[in-house]
Short mmCIF file of N, CA and C in Angstrom, two decimals:
data_model
loop_
_atom_site.label_atom_id
_atom_site.label_comp_id
_atom_site.label_asym_id
_atom_site.label_seq_id
_atom_site.Cartn_x
_atom_site.Cartn_y
_atom_site.Cartn_z
N MET T 1 126.15 164.28 140.41
CA MET T 1 125.88 162.96 140.91
C MET T 1 124.52 162.42 140.45
N PRO T 2 123.44 163.18 140.47
CA PRO T 2 122.16 162.65 140.01
C PRO T 2 122.19 162.24 138.54
N GLU T 3 122.99 162.91 137.70
CA GLU T 3 123.01 162.52 136.30
C GLU T 3 123.64 161.15 136.07
N HIS T 4 124.48 160.66 136.97
CA HIS T 4 125.09 159.34 136.83
C HIS T 4 124.13 158.21 137.21
N GLN T 5 123.11 158.51 137.97
CA GLN T 5 122.15 157.49 138.36
C GLN T 5 121.36 156.98 137.15
N ASN T 6 121.01 157.84 136.24
CA ASN T 6 120.26 157.43 135.05
C ASN T 6 121.11 156.56 134.12
N GLU T 7 122.39 156.84 134.05
CA GLU T 7 123.27 156.05 133.20
C GLU T 7 123.37 154.61 133.69
N ASP T 8 123.38 154.39 135.00
CA ASP T 8 123.48 153.05 135.55
C ASP T 8 122.20 152.25 135.32
N ALA T 9 121.06 152.89 135.32
CA ALA T 9 119.78 152.20 135.17
C ALA T 9 119.58 151.70 133.74
N THR T 10 120.02 152.45 132.76
CA THR T 10 119.80 152.08 131.36
C THR T 10 120.52 150.78 130.98
N PRO T 11 121.80 150.60 131.29
CA PRO T 11 122.45 149.35 130.91
C PRO T 11 121.82 148.13 131.58
N LYS T 12 121.35 148.25 132.81
CA LYS T 12 120.73 147.11 133.48
C LYS T 12 119.45 146.70 132.75
N THR T 13 118.66 147.66 132.32
CA THR T 13 117.43 147.37 131.60
C THR T 13 117.75 146.72 130.25
N ALA T 14 118.73 147.24 129.56
CA ALA T 14 119.12 146.67 128.27
C ALA T 14 119.65 145.25 128.45
N ASN T 15 120.43 145.03 129.51
CA ASN T 15 120.96 143.69 129.76
C ASN T 15 119.84 142.71 130.10
N SER T 16 118.86 143.16 130.89
CA SER T 16 117.77 142.26 131.25
C SER T 16 116.90 141.94 130.03
N GLU T 17 116.70 142.92 129.15
CA GLU T 17 115.94 142.66 127.92
C GLU T 17 116.71 141.69 127.02
N HIS T 18 118.02 141.86 126.97
CA HIS T 18 118.86 140.98 126.17
C HIS T 18 118.80 139.55 126.73
N ALA T 19 118.81 139.42 128.04
CA ALA T 19 118.75 138.11 128.68
C ALA T 19 117.42 137.43 128.39
N ILE T 20 116.34 138.20 128.40
CA ILE T 20 115.02 137.64 128.12
C ILE T 20 114.94 137.17 126.67
N SER T 21 115.45 137.98 125.75
CA SER T 21 115.41 137.57 124.34
C SER T 21 116.31 136.36 124.10
N ASP T 22 117.45 136.30 124.79
CA ASP T 22 118.33 135.13 124.67
C ASP T 22 117.63 133.87 125.19
N TYR T 23 116.92 134.02 126.31
CA TYR T 23 116.19 132.90 126.88
C TYR T 23 115.10 132.43 125.91
N TYR T 24 114.37 133.38 125.36
CA TYR T 24 113.30 133.07 124.40
C TYR T 24 113.88 132.36 123.17
N ASP T 25 115.01 132.85 122.67
CA ASP T 25 115.66 132.21 121.52
C ASP T 25 116.09 130.78 121.86
N GLY T 26 116.58 130.59 123.08
CA GLY T 26 116.98 129.25 123.52
C GLY T 26 115.81 128.29 123.59
N VAL T 27 114.68 128.79 124.10
CA VAL T 27 113.48 127.96 124.17
C VAL T 27 113.01 127.59 122.76
N LYS T 28 113.02 128.55 121.85
CA LYS T 28 112.62 128.28 120.47
C LYS T 28 113.55 127.24 119.83
N GLU T 29 114.84 127.36 120.11
CA GLU T 29 115.81 126.41 119.55
C GLU T 29 115.56 125.00 120.08
N LEU T 30 115.27 124.88 121.38
CA LEU T 30 114.96 123.57 121.95
C LEU T 30 113.69 122.99 121.35
N GLU T 31 112.70 123.85 121.12
CA GLU T 31 111.46 123.43 120.48
C GLU T 31 111.74 122.86 119.09
N MET T 32 112.56 123.58 118.33
CA MET T 32 112.89 123.14 116.97
C MET T 32 113.62 121.80 117.01
N GLN T 33 114.51 121.61 117.98
CA GLN T 33 115.23 120.34 118.09
C GLN T 33 114.28 119.20 118.38
N GLY T 34 113.26 119.46 119.21
CA GLY T 34 112.26 118.44 119.49
C GLY T 34 111.49 118.04 118.25
N TYR T 35 111.11 119.03 117.45
CA TYR T 35 110.40 118.75 116.21
C TYR T 35 111.31 118.01 115.23
N GLU T 36 112.57 118.42 115.18
CA GLU T 36 113.51 117.82 114.23
C GLU T 36 113.74 116.35 114.50
N SER T 37 113.66 115.94 115.77
CA SER T 37 113.85 114.51 116.06
C SER T 37 112.73 113.68 115.44
N GLY T 38 111.50 114.18 115.50
CA GLY T 38 110.39 113.49 114.85
C GLY T 38 110.54 113.46 113.34
N VAL T 39 111.02 114.56 112.78
CA VAL T 39 111.23 114.63 111.33
C VAL T 39 112.35 113.68 110.91
N ARG T 40 113.41 113.60 111.73
CA ARG T 40 114.51 112.67 111.42
C ARG T 40 114.03 111.22 111.41
N LYS T 41 113.14 110.89 112.36
CA LYS T 41 112.60 109.52 112.38
C LYS T 41 111.84 109.23 111.09
N ALA T 42 111.03 110.20 110.67
CA ALA T 42 110.27 110.02 109.43
C ALA T 42 111.20 109.89 108.24
N ARG T 43 112.26 110.69 108.21
CA ARG T 43 113.23 110.62 107.12
C ARG T 43 113.85 109.22 107.08
N THR T 44 114.23 108.72 108.24
CA THR T 44 114.81 107.39 108.32
C THR T 44 113.82 106.33 107.84
N VAL T 45 112.57 106.46 108.27
CA VAL T 45 111.54 105.50 107.85
C VAL T 45 111.36 105.54 106.33
N LEU T 46 111.41 106.72 105.74
CA LEU T 46 111.27 106.82 104.28
C LEU T 46 112.46 106.16 103.57
N PHE T 47 113.67 106.35 104.10
CA PHE T 47 114.83 105.67 103.51
C PHE T 47 114.70 104.15 103.65
N VAL T 48 114.28 103.69 104.83
CA VAL T 48 114.10 102.25 105.06
C VAL T 48 113.00 101.72 104.14
N THR T 49 111.94 102.50 103.97
CA THR T 49 110.85 102.10 103.08
C THR T 49 111.37 101.92 101.66
N ALA T 50 112.23 102.82 101.22
CA ALA T 50 112.81 102.70 99.87
C ALA T 50 113.54 101.37 99.73
N ALA T 51 114.33 101.02 100.72
CA ALA T 51 115.07 99.75 100.67
C ALA T 51 114.14 98.55 100.72
N LEU T 52 113.12 98.62 101.59
CA LEU T 52 112.19 97.51 101.72
C LEU T 52 111.34 97.31 100.47
N VAL T 53 110.93 98.41 99.86
CA VAL T 53 110.15 98.31 98.62
C VAL T 53 111.00 97.67 97.53
N PHE T 54 112.24 98.11 97.43
CA PHE T 54 113.14 97.55 96.42
C PHE T 54 113.35 96.06 96.64
N ALA T 55 113.68 95.69 97.87
CA ALA T 55 113.89 94.28 98.19
C ALA T 55 112.59 93.49 98.06
N GLY T 56 111.49 94.10 98.47
CA GLY T 56 110.19 93.42 98.41
C GLY T 56 109.78 93.04 97.00
N GLU T 57 110.12 93.89 96.04
CA GLU T 57 109.79 93.57 94.65
C GLU T 57 110.53 92.31 94.20
N PHE T 58 111.79 92.18 94.57
CA PHE T 58 112.56 91.00 94.20
C PHE T 58 112.08 89.76 94.95
N ILE T 59 111.75 89.93 96.21
CA ILE T 59 111.24 88.80 97.00
C ILE T 59 109.91 88.32 96.44
N SER T 60 109.02 89.26 96.14
CA SER T 60 107.72 88.89 95.56
C SER T 60 107.89 88.17 94.23
N ALA T 61 108.80 88.67 93.42
CA ALA T 61 109.03 88.04 92.12
C ALA T 61 109.53 86.61 92.28
N SER T 62 110.40 86.39 93.25
CA SER T 62 110.91 85.02 93.44
C SER T 62 109.84 84.11 94.05
N ILE T 63 109.02 84.64 94.94
CA ILE T 63 107.95 83.82 95.53
C ILE T 63 106.93 83.40 94.48
N TYR T 64 106.55 84.34 93.63
CA TYR T 64 105.53 84.07 92.62
C TYR T 64 106.13 83.56 91.30
N LYS T 65 107.42 83.26 91.30
CA LYS T 65 108.12 82.72 90.13
C LYS T 65 107.99 83.63 88.90
N ILE T 66 108.16 84.93 89.14
CA ILE T 66 108.11 85.91 88.06
C ILE T 66 109.54 86.25 87.67
N THR T 67 109.82 86.25 86.38
CA THR T 67 111.14 86.61 85.89
C THR T 67 111.32 88.12 86.00
N MET T 68 112.45 88.51 86.56
CA MET T 68 112.74 89.95 86.71
C MET T 68 113.25 90.50 85.38
N THR T 69 112.38 91.14 84.68
CA THR T 69 112.74 91.77 83.40
C THR T 69 113.28 93.17 83.68
N PRO T 70 113.92 93.77 82.70
CA PRO T 70 114.39 95.15 82.89
C PRO T 70 113.25 96.11 83.25
N THR T 71 112.07 95.85 82.74
CA THR T 71 110.92 96.71 83.07
C THR T 71 110.57 96.60 84.55
N LEU T 72 110.52 95.38 85.07
CA LEU T 72 110.20 95.20 86.49
C LEU T 72 111.30 95.78 87.38
N ILE T 73 112.53 95.61 86.98
CA ILE T 73 113.64 96.21 87.74
C ILE T 73 113.51 97.73 87.71
N GLY T 74 113.17 98.28 86.55
CA GLY T 74 112.98 99.73 86.44
C GLY T 74 111.86 100.23 87.34
N ILE T 75 110.77 99.47 87.41
CA ILE T 75 109.66 99.85 88.30
C ILE T 75 110.12 99.84 89.75
N ALA T 76 110.87 98.82 90.14
CA ALA T 76 111.38 98.74 91.52
C ALA T 76 112.30 99.91 91.82
N VAL T 77 113.15 100.26 90.87
CA VAL T 77 114.07 101.39 91.05
C VAL T 77 113.28 102.70 91.18
N ILE T 78 112.27 102.89 90.35
CA ILE T 78 111.48 104.12 90.40
C ILE T 78 110.72 104.22 91.72
N GLU T 79 110.12 103.12 92.17
CA GLU T 79 109.41 103.13 93.45
C GLU T 79 110.37 103.50 94.59
N SER T 80 111.53 102.88 94.60
CA SER T 80 112.51 103.16 95.65
C SER T 80 113.03 104.59 95.56
N ALA T 81 113.30 105.04 94.35
CA ALA T 81 113.81 106.40 94.17
C ALA T 81 112.79 107.43 94.64
N LEU T 82 111.52 107.13 94.47
CA LEU T 82 110.48 108.04 94.94
C LEU T 82 110.56 108.22 96.45
N PHE T 83 110.73 107.12 97.19
CA PHE T 83 110.83 107.21 98.65
C PHE T 83 112.13 107.88 99.08
N VAL T 84 113.21 107.65 98.35
CA VAL T 84 114.47 108.36 98.66
C VAL T 84 114.29 109.85 98.44
N GLY T 85 113.64 110.23 97.35
CA GLY T 85 113.37 111.64 97.08
C GLY T 85 112.50 112.27 98.16
N LEU T 86 111.49 111.54 98.62
CA LEU T 86 110.64 112.06 99.70
C LEU T 86 111.43 112.21 100.99
N ALA T 87 112.32 111.26 101.27
CA ALA T 87 113.15 111.36 102.47
C ALA T 87 114.02 112.61 102.41
N LEU T 88 114.60 112.88 101.26
CA LEU T 88 115.43 114.08 101.11
C LEU T 88 114.58 115.35 101.19
N TRP T 89 113.36 115.29 100.71
CA TRP T 89 112.46 116.45 100.73
C TRP T 89 112.05 116.83 102.15
N THR T 90 112.16 115.89 103.10
CA THR T 90 111.79 116.21 104.48
C THR T 90 112.69 117.29 105.08
N ARG T 91 113.82 117.57 104.45
CA ARG T 91 114.69 118.64 104.95
C ARG T 91 114.08 120.02 104.72
N ARG T 92 113.23 120.14 103.71
CA ARG T 92 112.61 121.44 103.38
C ARG T 92 111.13 121.49 103.73
N LYS T 93 110.41 120.47 103.35
CA LYS T 93 108.95 120.41 103.57
C LYS T 93 108.59 119.06 104.18
N PRO T 94 108.88 118.86 105.46
CA PRO T 94 108.68 117.53 106.04
C PRO T 94 107.22 117.07 106.05
N TYR T 95 106.30 117.97 106.37
CA TYR T 95 104.89 117.56 106.46
C TYR T 95 104.39 117.07 105.11
N THR T 96 104.64 117.84 104.08
CA THR T 96 104.19 117.47 102.74
C THR T 96 104.85 116.17 102.28
N ALA T 97 106.14 116.03 102.54
CA ALA T 97 106.87 114.83 102.13
C ALA T 97 106.32 113.59 102.84
N ILE T 98 106.02 113.72 104.12
CA ILE T 98 105.50 112.58 104.87
C ILE T 98 104.10 112.22 104.39
N MET T 99 103.26 113.23 104.14
CA MET T 99 101.91 112.97 103.63
C MET T 99 101.96 112.26 102.28
N VAL T 100 102.80 112.76 101.39
CA VAL T 100 102.93 112.13 100.07
C VAL T 100 103.47 110.71 100.23
N GLY T 101 104.42 110.52 101.14
CA GLY T 101 104.95 109.19 101.41
C GLY T 101 103.88 108.23 101.89
N LEU T 102 103.03 108.70 102.79
CA LEU T 102 101.92 107.87 103.27
C LEU T 102 100.97 107.49 102.14
N ILE T 103 100.62 108.48 101.33
CA ILE T 103 99.68 108.24 100.23
C ILE T 103 100.27 107.25 99.23
N VAL T 104 101.53 107.44 98.88
CA VAL T 104 102.18 106.55 97.91
C VAL T 104 102.31 105.14 98.49
N PHE T 105 102.71 105.05 99.75
CA PHE T 105 102.89 103.74 100.37
C PHE T 105 101.57 102.98 100.44
N ILE T 106 100.52 103.65 100.87
CA ILE T 106 99.20 103.01 100.93
C ILE T 106 98.71 102.69 99.51
N GLY T 107 98.99 103.57 98.57
CA GLY T 107 98.62 103.31 97.18
C GLY T 107 99.30 102.08 96.62
N LEU T 108 100.58 101.91 96.95
CA LEU T 108 101.29 100.70 96.50
C LEU T 108 100.70 99.44 97.13
N TRP T 109 100.26 99.57 98.37
CA TRP T 109 99.62 98.45 99.05
C TRP T 109 98.30 98.10 98.36
N VAL T 110 97.52 99.11 98.00
CA VAL T 110 96.26 98.89 97.29
C VAL T 110 96.54 98.22 95.94
N LEU T 111 97.58 98.68 95.24
CA LEU T 111 97.93 98.04 93.96
C LEU T 111 98.33 96.58 94.16
N ALA T 112 99.02 96.29 95.26
CA ALA T 112 99.39 94.90 95.55
C ALA T 112 98.14 94.06 95.81
N ILE T 113 97.16 94.64 96.48
CA ILE T 113 95.91 93.92 96.74
C ILE T 113 95.16 93.68 95.42
N ILE T 114 95.12 94.68 94.57
CA ILE T 114 94.45 94.53 93.27
C ILE T 114 95.16 93.46 92.43
N GLY T 115 96.48 93.48 92.45
CA GLY T 115 97.25 92.54 91.64
C GLY T 115 97.29 91.13 92.19
N SER T 116 97.31 90.99 93.51
CA SER T 116 97.51 89.66 94.10
C SER T 116 96.35 89.19 94.97
N GLY T 117 95.37 90.03 95.16
CA GLY T 117 94.24 89.64 96.00
C GLY T 117 94.62 89.59 97.47
N PHE T 118 94.13 88.55 98.14
CA PHE T 118 94.33 88.43 99.58
C PHE T 118 95.80 88.33 99.95
N ARG T 119 96.60 87.68 99.11
CA ARG T 119 98.04 87.57 99.39
C ARG T 119 98.70 88.94 99.44
N GLY T 120 98.26 89.84 98.58
CA GLY T 120 98.80 91.20 98.58
C GLY T 120 98.39 91.99 99.80
N ALA T 121 97.22 91.64 100.35
CA ALA T 121 96.73 92.35 101.54
C ALA T 121 97.50 91.97 102.79
N ILE T 122 97.82 90.68 102.92
CA ILE T 122 98.48 90.25 104.15
C ILE T 122 99.99 90.14 104.03
N GLY T 123 100.51 90.17 102.82
CA GLY T 123 101.96 90.05 102.61
C GLY T 123 102.70 91.22 103.24
N GLY T 124 103.51 90.94 104.23
CA GLY T 124 104.28 91.99 104.89
C GLY T 124 103.45 92.96 105.70
N ILE T 125 102.31 92.51 106.19
CA ILE T 125 101.39 93.42 106.87
C ILE T 125 102.00 94.03 108.13
N ILE T 126 102.79 93.27 108.86
CA ILE T 126 103.39 93.81 110.09
C ILE T 126 104.33 94.96 109.75
N VAL T 127 105.18 94.76 108.76
CA VAL T 127 106.11 95.82 108.35
C VAL T 127 105.34 97.02 107.83
N ARG T 128 104.30 96.77 107.05
CA ARG T 128 103.50 97.88 106.50
C ARG T 128 102.85 98.70 107.61
N VAL T 129 102.29 98.02 108.60
CA VAL T 129 101.64 98.73 109.71
C VAL T 129 102.67 99.53 110.50
N ILE T 130 103.85 98.98 110.70
CA ILE T 130 104.90 99.71 111.43
C ILE T 130 105.30 100.96 110.65
N ILE T 131 105.50 100.84 109.36
CA ILE T 131 105.89 102.00 108.54
C ILE T 131 104.80 103.06 108.58
N ILE T 132 103.55 102.65 108.40
CA ILE T 132 102.45 103.61 108.41
C ILE T 132 102.34 104.30 109.76
N SER T 133 102.48 103.54 110.85
CA SER T 133 102.36 104.16 112.18
C SER T 133 103.50 105.15 112.44
N TYR T 134 104.72 104.82 112.02
CA TYR T 134 105.83 105.77 112.18
C TYR T 134 105.60 107.04 111.37
N LEU T 135 105.14 106.89 110.16
CA LEU T 135 104.89 108.08 109.33
C LEU T 135 103.77 108.93 109.91
N ILE T 136 102.71 108.29 110.38
CA ILE T 136 101.61 109.05 110.99
C ILE T 136 102.08 109.76 112.25
N SER T 137 102.88 109.09 113.07
CA SER T 137 103.36 109.73 114.30
C SER T 137 104.29 110.90 114.02
N ALA T 138 104.89 110.94 112.85
CA ALA T 138 105.79 112.05 112.51
C ALA T 138 105.07 113.24 111.91
N LEU T 139 103.78 113.11 111.62
CA LEU T 139 103.05 114.22 110.99
C LEU T 139 102.98 115.45 111.89
N LYS T 140 102.65 115.26 113.18
CA LYS T 140 102.52 116.41 114.07
C LYS T 140 103.84 117.15 114.25
N PRO T 141 104.95 116.46 114.57
CA PRO T 141 106.21 117.20 114.68
C PRO T 141 106.60 117.89 113.38
N ALA T 142 106.30 117.27 112.26
CA ALA T 142 106.63 117.88 110.97
C ALA T 142 105.82 119.14 110.74
N LYS T 143 104.54 119.08 111.06
CA LYS T 143 103.67 120.26 110.92
C LYS T 143 104.14 121.37 111.85
N ASP T 144 104.45 121.01 113.10
CA ASP T 144 104.93 122.00 114.08
C ASP T 144 106.27 122.59 113.64
N TRP T 145 107.14 121.77 113.06
CA TRP T 145 108.44 122.25 112.59
C TRP T 145 108.25 123.28 111.49
N GLU T 146 107.35 122.97 110.54
CA GLU T 146 107.11 123.92 109.45
C GLU T 146 106.53 125.23 109.96
N GLU T 147 105.60 125.16 110.93
CA GLU T 147 105.01 126.38 111.49
C GLU T 147 106.05 127.18 112.27
N ALA T 148 106.87 126.50 113.06
CA ALA T 148 107.91 127.20 113.82
C ALA T 148 108.92 127.84 112.88
N LYS T 149 109.27 127.16 111.82
CA LYS T 149 110.22 127.70 110.83
C LYS T 149 109.62 128.93 110.14
N ARG T 150 108.33 128.88 109.84
CA ARG T 150 107.65 129.99 109.19
C ARG T 150 107.56 131.21 110.11
N ASN T 151 107.41 130.98 111.41
CA ASN T 151 107.24 132.07 112.38
C ASN T 151 108.54 132.63 112.91
N ARG T 152 109.65 132.12 112.45
CA ARG T 152 110.95 132.61 112.93
C ARG T 152 111.21 134.01 112.52
#
């Protein structure tokens, strides 16, 4: 009879350890889902940015009475494709993709200011500020997602 007492104690300990590890895994999974929602927002913003940049080039050309040559269309396509590529890159390296997206977006704004002066600075400023704020707000979840993924 005493030898059966030890057998009953071992499975309970193993089950409780298994329950704790399952709980811990569940918490980690919920954490990852929280980070992923921020990354998804950034991905969406990068896709929207691609569309807005593409449309913005055509709108600017029509406002300033510039003929859309194949070269200008190619530039618009390349700019948009860059943001689409960054949006897709957020699936693997979200923090880096968002940082590069911010730098490129602000760089394009600076180029617009250099090319158009004050009109380039204020043209679409509300949309630009919204895009920049969304991308900045996604940096922390993206960084946390990458760290959590690395520590798995």
